[in-house]
JSON list of C-alpha atoms in Angstrom, two decimals:
[
{"chain": "I", "resi": 19, "resn": "MET", "atom": "CA", "xyz": [-160.41, 139.75, -42.11]},
{"chain": "I", "resi": 20, "resn": "THR", "atom": "CA", "xyz": [-159.66, 141.97, -39.13]},
{"chain": "I", "resi": 21, "resn": "ALA", "atom": "CA", "xyz": [-157.14, 141.05, -36.45]},
{"chain": "I", "resi": 22, "resn": "ALA", "atom": "CA", "xyz": [-159.93, 140.53, -33.89]},
{"chain": "I", "resi": 23, "resn": "ALA", "atom": "CA", "xyz": [-161.84, 138.23, -36.25]},
{"chain": "I", "resi": 24, "resn": "ALA", "atom": "CA", "xyz": [-158.69, 136.25, -37.01]},
{"chain": "I", "resi": 25, "resn": "GLU", "atom": "CA", "xyz": [-157.95, 135.88, -33.29]},
{"chain": "I", "resi": 26, "resn": "ALA", "atom": "CA", "xyz": [-161.54, 134.74, -32.60]},
{"chain": "I", "resi": 27, "resn": "SER", "atom": "CA", "xyz": [-161.29, 132.19, -35.41]},
{"chain": "I", "resi": 28, "resn": "LEU", "atom": "CA", "xyz": [-158.00, 130.85, -34.06]},
{"chain": "I", "resi": 29, "resn": "GLY", "atom": "CA", "xyz": [-159.53, 130.70, -30.56]},
{"chain": "I", "resi": 30, "resn": "ARG", "atom": "CA", "xyz": [-162.47, 128.62, -31.81]},
{"chain": "I", "resi": 31, "resn": "ALA", "atom": "CA", "xyz": [-160.08, 126.29, -33.66]},
{"chain": "I", "resi": 32, "resn": "LEU", "atom": "CA", "xyz": [-157.96, 125.88, -30.51]},
{"chain": "I", "resi": 33, "resn": "VAL", "atom": "CA", "xyz": [-161.06, 125.15, -28.39]},
{"chain": "I", "resi": 34, "resn": "GLU", "atom": "CA", "xyz": [-162.30, 122.53, -30.83]},
{"chain": "I", "resi": 35, "resn": "GLU", "atom": "CA", "xyz": [-158.97, 120.79, -31.38]},
{"chain": "I", "resi": 36, "resn": "ALA", "atom": "CA", "xyz": [-157.95, 120.77, -27.71]},
{"chain": "I", "resi": 37, "resn": "THR", "atom": "CA", "xyz": [-161.37, 119.58, -26.52]},
{"chain": "I", "resi": 38, "resn": "LYS", "atom": "CA", "xyz": [-161.54, 116.82, -29.15]},
{"chain": "I", "resi": 39, "resn": "LYS", "atom": "CA", "xyz": [-158.16, 115.44, -28.07]},
{"chain": "I", "resi": 40, "resn": "SER", "atom": "CA", "xyz": [-158.62, 115.70, -24.31]},
{"chain": "I", "resi": 41, "resn": "GLY", "atom": "CA", "xyz": [-160.23, 112.77, -22.48]},
{"chain": "I", "resi": 42, "resn": "LEU", "atom": "CA", "xyz": [-161.42, 115.01, -19.64]},
{"chain": "I", "resi": 43, "resn": "ILE", "atom": "CA", "xyz": [-162.58, 118.58, -19.39]},
{"chain": "I", "resi": 44, "resn": "TRP", "atom": "CA", "xyz": [-162.96, 120.55, -16.16]},
{"chain": "I", "resi": 45, "resn": "VAL", "atom": "CA", "xyz": [-166.42, 122.13, -16.00]},
{"chain": "I", "resi": 46, "resn": "ARG", "atom": "CA", "xyz": [-167.48, 124.80, -13.48]},
{"chain": "I", "resi": 47, "resn": "GLY", "atom": "CA", "xyz": [-171.10, 125.81, -13.00]},
{"chain": "I", "resi": 48, "resn": "THR", "atom": "CA", "xyz": [-171.85, 127.76, -9.82]},
{"chain": "I", "resi": 49, "resn": "GLY", "atom": "CA", "xyz": [-169.68, 125.66, -7.52]},
{"chain": "I", "resi": 50, "resn": "PRO", "atom": "CA", "xyz": [-166.32, 123.92, -7.78]},
{"chain": "I", "resi": 51, "resn": "ALA", "atom": "CA", "xyz": [-165.21, 122.51, -11.13]},
{"chain": "I", "resi": 52, "resn": "ARG", "atom": "CA", "xyz": [-165.43, 118.79, -11.82]},
{"chain": "I", "resi": 53, "resn": "ALA", "atom": "CA", "xyz": [-163.49, 116.64, -14.26]},
{"chain": "I", "resi": 54, "resn": "LEU", "atom": "CA", "xyz": [-165.95, 115.14, -16.76]},
{"chain": "I", "resi": 55, "resn": "TRP", "atom": "CA", "xyz": [-165.54, 112.79, -19.70]},
{"chain": "I", "resi": 56, "resn": "HIS", "atom": "CA", "xyz": [-167.15, 113.99, -22.89]},
{"chain": "I", "resi": 57, "resn": "VAL", "atom": "CA", "xyz": [-167.30, 113.71, -26.67]},
{"chain": "I", "resi": 58, "resn": "TRP", "atom": "CA", "xyz": [-166.94, 116.50, -29.19]},
{"chain": "I", "resi": 59, "resn": "HIS", "atom": "CA", "xyz": [-169.78, 116.29, -31.70]},
{"chain": "I", "resi": 60, "resn": "GLU", "atom": "CA", "xyz": [-171.13, 118.82, -34.18]},
{"chain": "I", "resi": 61, "resn": "GLY", "atom": "CA", "xyz": [-169.26, 121.81, -32.77]},
{"chain": "I", "resi": 62, "resn": "ALA", "atom": "CA", "xyz": [-169.90, 121.25, -29.05]},
{"chain": "I", "resi": 63, "resn": "ALA", "atom": "CA", "xyz": [-168.88, 119.11, -26.09]},
{"chain": "I", "resi": 64, "resn": "HIS", "atom": "CA", "xyz": [-171.53, 116.60, -25.03]},
{"chain": "I", "resi": 65, "resn": "LEU", "atom": "CA", "xyz": [-171.79, 115.10, -21.54]},
{"chain": "I", "resi": 66, "resn": "VAL", "atom": "CA", "xyz": [-173.94, 112.45, -19.92]},
{"chain": "I", "resi": 67, "resn": "GLY", "atom": "CA", "xyz": [-174.41, 112.23, -16.16]},
{"chain": "I", "resi": 68, "resn": "ASP", "atom": "CA", "xyz": [-176.39, 112.96, -13.01]},
{"chain": "I", "resi": 69, "resn": "GLY", "atom": "CA", "xyz": [-177.81, 109.46, -12.95]},
{"chain": "I", "resi": 70, "resn": "PRO", "atom": "CA", "xyz": [-177.05, 106.19, -11.16]},
{"chain": "I", "resi": 71, "resn": "GLY", "atom": "CA", "xyz": [-173.62, 104.91, -12.13]},
{"chain": "I", "resi": 72, "resn": "GLU", "atom": "CA", "xyz": [-172.79, 108.01, -14.18]},
{"chain": "I", "resi": 73, "resn": "GLN", "atom": "CA", "xyz": [-170.62, 111.05, -13.49]},
{"chain": "I", "resi": 74, "resn": "PRO", "atom": "CA", "xyz": [-172.12, 113.76, -11.27]},
{"chain": "I", "resi": 75, "resn": "PHE", "atom": "CA", "xyz": [-172.37, 117.20, -12.82]},
{"chain": "I", "resi": 76, "resn": "PRO", "atom": "CA", "xyz": [-171.14, 120.26, -10.92]},
{"chain": "I", "resi": 77, "resn": "PRO", "atom": "CA", "xyz": [-173.76, 122.46, -9.24]},
{"chain": "I", "resi": 78, "resn": "GLY", "atom": "CA", "xyz": [-175.41, 125.03, -11.50]},
{"chain": "I", "resi": 79, "resn": "LEU", "atom": "CA", "xyz": [-175.03, 123.10, -14.75]},
{"chain": "I", "resi": 80, "resn": "THR", "atom": "CA", "xyz": [-178.60, 123.54, -15.97]},
{"chain": "I", "resi": 81, "resn": "ASP", "atom": "CA", "xyz": [-180.34, 124.26, -19.25]},
{"chain": "I", "resi": 82, "resn": "GLY", "atom": "CA", "xyz": [-179.72, 127.87, -20.27]},
{"chain": "I", "resi": 83, "resn": "SER", "atom": "CA", "xyz": [-176.84, 128.45, -17.83]},
{"chain": "I", "resi": 84, "resn": "VAL", "atom": "CA", "xyz": [-173.26, 129.39, -18.65]},
{"chain": "I", "resi": 85, "resn": "ALA", "atom": "CA", "xyz": [-170.32, 127.21, -17.64]},
{"chain": "I", "resi": 86, "resn": "GLU", "atom": "CA", "xyz": [-166.57, 127.64, -17.65]},
{"chain": "I", "resi": 87, "resn": "VAL", "atom": "CA", "xyz": [-164.64, 124.84, -19.34]},
{"chain": "I", "resi": 88, "resn": "THR", "atom": "CA", "xyz": [-160.93, 124.23, -18.83]},
{"chain": "I", "resi": 89, "resn": "VAL", "atom": "CA", "xyz": [-159.14, 121.88, -21.21]},
{"chain": "I", "resi": 90, "resn": "ARG", "atom": "CA", "xyz": [-155.81, 120.30, -20.37]},
{"chain": "I", "resi": 91, "resn": "SER", "atom": "CA", "xyz": [-153.05, 119.36, -22.73]},
{"chain": "I", "resi": 92, "resn": "LYS", "atom": "CA", "xyz": [-153.19, 115.67, -23.57]},
{"chain": "I", "resi": 93, "resn": "ASP", "atom": "CA", "xyz": [-149.41, 115.21, -23.57]},
{"chain": "I", "resi": 94, "resn": "LYS", "atom": "CA", "xyz": [-148.32, 117.48, -20.70]},
{"chain": "I", "resi": 95, "resn": "GLY", "atom": "CA", "xyz": [-151.50, 117.54, -18.59]},
{"chain": "I", "resi": 96, "resn": "GLY", "atom": "CA", "xyz": [-151.31, 121.32, -18.01]},
{"chain": "I", "resi": 97, "resn": "ARG", "atom": "CA", "xyz": [-154.10, 123.82, -18.60]},
{"chain": "I", "resi": 98, "resn": "LEU", "atom": "CA", "xyz": [-154.23, 124.60, -22.32]},
{"chain": "I", "resi": 99, "resn": "VAL", "atom": "CA", "xyz": [-157.35, 126.69, -22.93]},
{"chain": "I", "resi": 100, "resn": "VAL", "atom": "CA", "xyz": [-160.31, 128.06, -20.97]},
{"chain": "I", "resi": 101, "resn": "TRP", "atom": "CA", "xyz": [-163.65, 128.81, -22.64]},
{"chain": "I", "resi": 102, "resn": "THR", "atom": "CA", "xyz": [-167.17, 129.72, -21.65]},
{"chain": "I", "resi": 103, "resn": "ALA", "atom": "CA", "xyz": [-170.01, 127.48, -22.74]},
{"chain": "I", "resi": 104, "resn": "ASP", "atom": "CA", "xyz": [-173.74, 127.93, -23.17]},
{"chain": "I", "resi": 105, "resn": "VAL", "atom": "CA", "xyz": [-175.38, 124.88, -21.60]},
{"chain": "I", "resi": 106, "resn": "ALA", "atom": "CA", "xyz": [-178.31, 123.17, -23.31]},
{"chain": "I", "resi": 107, "resn": "GLU", "atom": "CA", "xyz": [-180.02, 120.06, -21.98]},
{"chain": "I", "resi": 108, "resn": "LEU", "atom": "CA", "xyz": [-181.08, 117.77, -24.80]},
{"chain": "I", "resi": 109, "resn": "ALA", "atom": "CA", "xyz": [-184.59, 116.31, -24.66]},
{"chain": "I", "resi": 110, "resn": "PRO", "atom": "CA", "xyz": [-184.55, 112.50, -24.53]},
{"chain": "I", "resi": 111, "resn": "HIS", "atom": "CA", "xyz": [-185.09, 110.85, -27.92]},
{"chain": "I", "resi": 112, "resn": "SER", "atom": "CA", "xyz": [-184.95, 114.14, -29.83]},
{"chain": "I", "resi": 113, "resn": "GLU", "atom": "CA", "xyz": [-182.90, 114.11, -33.03]},
{"chain": "I", "resi": 114, "resn": "GLU", "atom": "CA", "xyz": [-180.00, 115.98, -31.35]},
{"chain": "I", "resi": 115, "resn": "TRP", "atom": "CA", "xyz": [-180.16, 113.67, -28.32]},
{"chain": "I", "resi": 116, "resn": "GLU", "atom": "CA", "xyz": [-180.03, 110.52, -30.48]},
{"chain": "I", "resi": 117, "resn": "ALA", "atom": "CA", "xyz": [-177.00, 111.81, -32.42]},
{"chain": "I", "resi": 118, "resn": "ALA", "atom": "CA", "xyz": [-175.16, 112.81, -29.23]},
{"chain": "I", "resi": 119, "resn": "VAL", "atom": "CA", "xyz": [-175.98, 109.56, -27.43]},
{"chain": "I", "resi": 120, "resn": "GLY", "atom": "CA", "xyz": [-174.74, 107.58, -30.43]},
{"chain": "I", "resi": 121, "resn": "GLU", "atom": "CA", "xyz": [-171.34, 109.26, -30.00]},
{"chain": "I", "resi": 122, "resn": "LEU", "atom": "CA", "xyz": [-171.36, 109.07, -26.18]},
{"chain": "I", "resi": 123, "resn": "LYS", "atom": "CA", "xyz": [-172.25, 105.37, -26.18]},
{"chain": "I", "resi": 124, "resn": "GLY", "atom": "CA", "xyz": [-169.14, 104.57, -28.19]},
{"chain": "I", "resi": 125, "resn": "LYS", "atom": "CA", "xyz": [-166.90, 106.37, -25.68]},
{"chain": "I", "resi": 126, "resn": "ARG", "atom": "CA", "xyz": [-168.50, 105.09, -22.44]},
{"chain": "I", "resi": 127, "resn": "LEU", "atom": "CA", "xyz": [-166.10, 102.67, -20.80]},
{"chain": "I", "resi": 128, "resn": "ASN", "atom": "CA", "xyz": [-167.03, 99.79, -18.49]},
{"chain": "I", "resi": 129, "resn": "ALA", "atom": "CA", "xyz": [-170.77, 100.16, -18.84]},
{"chain": "I", "resi": 130, "resn": "PRO", "atom": "CA", "xyz": [-172.58, 97.31, -17.08]},
{"chain": "I", "resi": 131, "resn": "ASP", "atom": "CA", "xyz": [-175.51, 97.51, -19.51]},
{"chain": "I", "resi": 132, "resn": "ALA", "atom": "CA", "xyz": [-174.00, 98.61, -22.82]},
{"chain": "I", "resi": 133, "resn": "GLU", "atom": "CA", "xyz": [-176.91, 97.33, -24.91]},
{"chain": "I", "resi": 134, "resn": "TRP", "atom": "CA", "xyz": [-179.58, 99.10, -22.82]},
{"chain": "I", "resi": 135, "resn": "MET", "atom": "CA", "xyz": [-177.52, 102.16, -21.89]},
{"chain": "I", "resi": 136, "resn": "PRO", "atom": "CA", "xyz": [-179.33, 104.71, -24.14]},
{"chain": "I", "resi": 137, "resn": "GLU", "atom": "CA", "xyz": [-182.70, 103.78, -22.64]},
{"chain": "I", "resi": 138, "resn": "ARG", "atom": "CA", "xyz": [-181.30, 104.09, -19.12]},
{"chain": "I", "resi": 139, "resn": "TRP", "atom": "CA", "xyz": [-179.82, 107.47, -20.00]},
{"chain": "I", "resi": 140, "resn": "ALA", "atom": "CA", "xyz": [-183.20, 108.61, -21.34]},
{"chain": "I", "resi": 141, "resn": "ARG", "atom": "CA", "xyz": [-184.94, 107.56, -18.11]},
{"chain": "I", "resi": 142, "resn": "GLU", "atom": "CA", "xyz": [-182.40, 108.43, -15.42]},
{"chain": "I", "resi": 143, "resn": "CYS", "atom": "CA", "xyz": [-179.70, 110.79, -16.75]},
{"chain": "I", "resi": 144, "resn": "ARG", "atom": "CA", "xyz": [-179.18, 114.15, -18.37]},
{"chain": "I", "resi": 145, "resn": "VAL", "atom": "CA", "xyz": [-177.39, 114.74, -21.66]},
{"chain": "I", "resi": 146, "resn": "LEU", "atom": "CA", "xyz": [-175.90, 118.22, -21.94]},
{"chain": "I", "resi": 147, "resn": "ARG", "atom": "CA", "xyz": [-174.49, 120.12, -24.91]},
{"chain": "I", "resi": 148, "resn": "LEU", "atom": "CA", "xyz": [-171.80, 122.72, -24.10]},
{"chain": "I", "resi": 149, "resn": "VAL", "atom": "CA", "xyz": [-171.60, 125.19, -26.98]},
{"chain": "I", "resi": 150, "resn": "PRO", "atom": "CA", "xyz": [-168.35, 127.21, -27.02]},
{"chain": "I", "resi": 151, "resn": "GLY", "atom": "CA", "xyz": [-168.61, 130.93, -26.47]},
{"chain": "I", "resi": 152, "resn": "GLU", "atom": "CA", "xyz": [-165.72, 133.17, -25.51]},
{"chain": "I", "resi": 153, "resn": "CYS", "atom": "CA", "xyz": [-162.21, 131.73, -25.48]},
{"chain": "I", "resi": 154, "resn": "ARG", "atom": "CA", "xyz": [-159.81, 133.21, -22.96]},
{"chain": "I", "resi": 155, "resn": "ALA", "atom": "CA", "xyz": [-156.55, 133.76, -24.76]},
{"chain": "I", "resi": 156, "resn": "ARG", "atom": "CA", "xyz": [-154.63, 134.70, -21.60]},
{"chain": "I", "resi": 157, "resn": "LEU", "atom": "CA", "xyz": [-154.62, 132.08, -18.88]},
{"chain": "I", "resi": 158, "resn": "PRO", "atom": "CA", "xyz": [-154.69, 133.04, -15.19]},
{"chain": "I", "resi": 159, "resn": "ASP", "atom": "CA", "xyz": [-151.33, 133.55, -13.46]},
{"chain": "I", "resi": 160, "resn": "ASP", "atom": "CA", "xyz": [-152.25, 131.55, -10.34]},
{"chain": "I", "resi": 161, "resn": "SER", "atom": "CA", "xyz": [-152.56, 127.76, -10.24]},
{"chain": "I", "resi": 162, "resn": "LEU", "atom": "CA", "xyz": [-156.31, 127.68, -9.45]},
{"chain": "I", "resi": 163, "resn": "ALA", "atom": "CA", "xyz": [-155.56, 124.74, -7.15]},
{"chain": "I", "resi": 164, "resn": "ALA", "atom": "CA", "xyz": [-158.49, 123.82, -4.93]},
{"chain": "I", "resi": 165, "resn": "ALA", "atom": "CA", "xyz": [-159.15, 121.45, -2.06]},
{"chain": "I", "resi": 166, "resn": "PRO", "atom": "CA", "xyz": [-160.48, 118.04, -3.20]},
{"chain": "I", "resi": 167, "resn": "LEU", "atom": "CA", "xyz": [-164.25, 117.65, -3.25]},
{"chain": "I", "resi": 168, "resn": "PRO", "atom": "CA", "xyz": [-165.83, 115.59, -0.44]},
{"chain": "I", "resi": 169, "resn": "THR", "atom": "CA", "xyz": [-166.06, 111.89, -1.23]},
{"chain": "I", "resi": 170, "resn": "PRO", "atom": "CA", "xyz": [-166.92, 108.65, 0.59]},
{"chain": "I", "resi": 171, "resn": "ALA", "atom": "CA", "xyz": [-163.65, 107.14, -0.68]},
{"chain": "I", "resi": 172, "resn": "THR", "atom": "CA", "xyz": [-160.97, 106.58, 1.94]},
{"chain": "I", "resi": 173, "resn": "THR", "atom": "CA", "xyz": [-157.21, 106.39, 1.94]},
{"chain": "I", "resi": 174, "resn": "ARG", "atom": "CA", "xyz": [-155.23, 103.42, 3.16]},
{"chain": "I", "resi": 175, "resn": "ARG", "atom": "CA", "xyz": [-155.54, 102.71, 6.83]},
{"chain": "I", "resi": 176, "resn": "PRO", "atom": "CA", "xyz": [-152.46, 102.48, 9.11]},
{"chain": "I", "resi": 177, "resn": "VAL", "atom": "CA", "xyz": [-150.39, 99.32, 8.84]},
{"chain": "I", "resi": 178, "resn": "PRO", "atom": "CA", "xyz": [-151.36, 96.76, 11.50]},
{"chain": "I", "resi": 179, "resn": "ALA", "atom": "CA", "xyz": [-148.82, 96.62, 14.33]},
{"chain": "I", "resi": 180, "resn": "GLY", "atom": "CA", "xyz": [-147.85, 92.97, 13.74]},
{"chain": "I", "resi": 181, "resn": "LEU", "atom": "CA", "xyz": [-147.37, 93.19, 9.98]},
{"chain": "I", "resi": 182, "resn": "PRO", "atom": "CA", "xyz": [-143.71, 94.32, 9.95]},
{"chain": "I", "resi": 183, "resn": "ARG", "atom": "CA", "xyz": [-142.71, 91.31, 12.10]},
{"chain": "I", "resi": 184, "resn": "LEU", "atom": "CA", "xyz": [-144.62, 88.93, 9.81]},
{"chain": "I", "resi": 185, "resn": "LEU", "atom": "CA", "xyz": [-142.95, 90.36, 6.72]},
{"chain": "I", "resi": 186, "resn": "LYS", "atom": "CA", "xyz": [-139.49, 90.23, 8.32]},
{"chain": "I", "resi": 187, "resn": "ARG", "atom": "CA", "xyz": [-139.99, 86.59, 9.33]},
{"chain": "I", "resi": 188, "resn": "GLY", "atom": "CA", "xyz": [-140.90, 85.66, 5.72]},
{"chain": "I", "resi": 189, "resn": "ARG", "atom": "CA", "xyz": [-137.54, 86.92, 4.36]},
{"chain": "I", "resi": 190, "resn": "LYS", "atom": "CA", "xyz": [-135.32, 84.23, 5.92]},
{"chain": "I", "resi": 191, "resn": "GLY", "atom": "CA", "xyz": [-132.77, 82.69, 3.64]}
]
């Protein structure tokens, strides 16, 4: 085995092991990266989303496209490995789709309709398979920090003017 082949083999093993253990992966299509939950199944990361109540996929994550996947360390939370992925959208109720959904269903937390979830996913969502390609052995030197994505969520509002007096009055004794 040549040195390049050995390095590629180690890279694939690192991608698989790190992705299996990580609860989230950061996926970049054509726009900003998004943190997505996934399952590792049959040599690829599988995602479900883009439907009501499910995670939104980043722009450009379509069948036949290429995505960049960043995996963080489970114990330290830092970037561990970056790999490119060939994106394939699985056809609802195909053999691959059924196998992937079986794995995804077991990992989906807080589903309001756990029993009917696969049917809802078939109707309203997309199931993607991210097949590993090139693994970047050398990580970037910069932090790759980015501004948060727009969201309707808000932060806490200012404390009402009378609240400090009410709290102070309750501490007598």
